[in-house]
CSV table of C-alpha atoms in Angstrom, one decimal:
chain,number,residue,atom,x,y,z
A,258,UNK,CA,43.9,-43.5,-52.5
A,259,UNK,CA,40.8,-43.0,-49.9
A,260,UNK,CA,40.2,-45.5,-47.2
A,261,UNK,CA,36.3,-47.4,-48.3
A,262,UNK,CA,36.1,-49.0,-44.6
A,263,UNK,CA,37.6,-50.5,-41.6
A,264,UNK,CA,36.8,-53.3,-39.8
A,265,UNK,CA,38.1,-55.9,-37.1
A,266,UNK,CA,36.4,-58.7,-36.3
A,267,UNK,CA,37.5,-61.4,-33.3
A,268,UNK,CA,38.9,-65.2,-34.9
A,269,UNK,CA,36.7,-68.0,-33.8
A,270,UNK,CA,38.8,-69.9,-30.9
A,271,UNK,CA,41.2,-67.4,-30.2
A,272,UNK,CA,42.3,-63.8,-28.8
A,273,UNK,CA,42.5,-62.1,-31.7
A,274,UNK,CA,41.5,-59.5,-33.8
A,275,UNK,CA,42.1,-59.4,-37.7
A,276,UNK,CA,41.8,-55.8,-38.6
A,277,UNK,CA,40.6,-55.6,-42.4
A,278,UNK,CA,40.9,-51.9,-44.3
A,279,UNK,CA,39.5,-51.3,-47.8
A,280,UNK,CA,41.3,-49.1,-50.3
A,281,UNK,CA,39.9,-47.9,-53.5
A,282,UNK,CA,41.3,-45.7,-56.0
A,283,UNK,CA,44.6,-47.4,-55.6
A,284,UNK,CA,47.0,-46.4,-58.5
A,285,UNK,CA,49.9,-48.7,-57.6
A,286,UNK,CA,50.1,-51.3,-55.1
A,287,UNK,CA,53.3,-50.8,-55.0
A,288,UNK,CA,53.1,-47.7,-53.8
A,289,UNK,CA,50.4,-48.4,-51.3
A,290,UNK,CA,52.4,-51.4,-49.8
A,291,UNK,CA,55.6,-49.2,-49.5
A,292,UNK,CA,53.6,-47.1,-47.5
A,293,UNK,CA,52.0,-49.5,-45.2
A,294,UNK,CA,55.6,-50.8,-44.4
A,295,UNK,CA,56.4,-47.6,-43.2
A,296,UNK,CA,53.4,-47.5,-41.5
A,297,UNK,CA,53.1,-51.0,-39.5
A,298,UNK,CA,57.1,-51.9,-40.0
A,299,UNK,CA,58.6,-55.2,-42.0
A,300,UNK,CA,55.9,-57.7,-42.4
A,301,UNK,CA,57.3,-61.1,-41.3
A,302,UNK,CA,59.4,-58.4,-38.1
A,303,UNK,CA,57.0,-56.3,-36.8
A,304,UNK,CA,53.4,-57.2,-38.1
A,305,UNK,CA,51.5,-60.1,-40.0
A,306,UNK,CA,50.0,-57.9,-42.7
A,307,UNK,CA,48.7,-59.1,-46.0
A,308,UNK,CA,47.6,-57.3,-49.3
A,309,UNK,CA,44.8,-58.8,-51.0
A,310,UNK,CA,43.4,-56.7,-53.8
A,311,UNK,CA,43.6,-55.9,-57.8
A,312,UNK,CA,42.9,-53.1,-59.8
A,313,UNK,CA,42.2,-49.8,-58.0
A,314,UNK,CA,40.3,-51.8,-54.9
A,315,UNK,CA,43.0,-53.5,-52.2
A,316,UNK,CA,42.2,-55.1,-48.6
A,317,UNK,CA,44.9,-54.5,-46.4
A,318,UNK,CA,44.8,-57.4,-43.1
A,319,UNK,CA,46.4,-57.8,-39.9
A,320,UNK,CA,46.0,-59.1,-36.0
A,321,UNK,CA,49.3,-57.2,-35.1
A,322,UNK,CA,49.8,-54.7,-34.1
A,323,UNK,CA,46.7,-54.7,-32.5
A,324,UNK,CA,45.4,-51.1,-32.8
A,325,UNK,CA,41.6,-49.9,-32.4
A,326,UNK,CA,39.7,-48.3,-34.8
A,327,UNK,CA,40.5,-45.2,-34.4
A,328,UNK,CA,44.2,-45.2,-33.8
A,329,UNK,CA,44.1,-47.7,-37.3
A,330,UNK,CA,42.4,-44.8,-39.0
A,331,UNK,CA,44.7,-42.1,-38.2
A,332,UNK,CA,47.9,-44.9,-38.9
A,333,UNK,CA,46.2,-45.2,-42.3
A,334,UNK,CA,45.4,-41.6,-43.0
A,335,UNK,CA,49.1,-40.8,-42.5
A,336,UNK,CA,49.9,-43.1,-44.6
A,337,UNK,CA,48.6,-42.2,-47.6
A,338,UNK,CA,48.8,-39.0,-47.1
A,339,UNK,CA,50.6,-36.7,-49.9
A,340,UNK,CA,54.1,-35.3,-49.0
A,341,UNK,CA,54.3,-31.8,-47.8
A,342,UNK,CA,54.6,-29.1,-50.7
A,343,UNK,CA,58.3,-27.6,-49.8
A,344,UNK,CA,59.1,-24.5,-51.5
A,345,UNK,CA,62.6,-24.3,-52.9
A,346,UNK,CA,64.7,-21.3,-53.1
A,347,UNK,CA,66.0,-20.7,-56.7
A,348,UNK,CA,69.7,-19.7,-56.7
């Protein structure tokens, strides 16, 4: 998964800030969505996000948390992000 753009752009009329991220080479959206939960928390709880996407290219969307740019890019880049290599021992 790589990260195509980020944006956030102010709604007409109000306060807010919908922050819009691009994904391409998505595999599984599945996968990806597990990983934004862990990333923003419970949609519904802790954030308003939404998914809107097929195929390998997905838009991920949200006003909260309200994050800049730059702390959204690092959130997103952990994200994805492949798990450490651990060695095991062999015994």
């Amino acid at each position: 998964m790589k990260i195509a753009s980020i944006e956030q752009e102010p709604i007409d009329g109000t306060d807010e800030v919908m922050t819009r991220v691009v994904m391409t080479e998505v595999a599984s959206q599945c996968i990806l969505t597990r990983l934004m939960i862990k990333a923003l928390g419970r949609p519904g709880l802790d954030n308003d996000m939404e998914l809107v996407g097929s195929g390998e290219e997905w838009e991920i969307l949200w006003t909260h948390p309200k994050l800049s740019i730059e702390e959204t890019k690092e959130l997103v880049e952990q994200a994805i992000a492949p798990p450490p290599v651990t060695m095991r021992s062999h015994t």
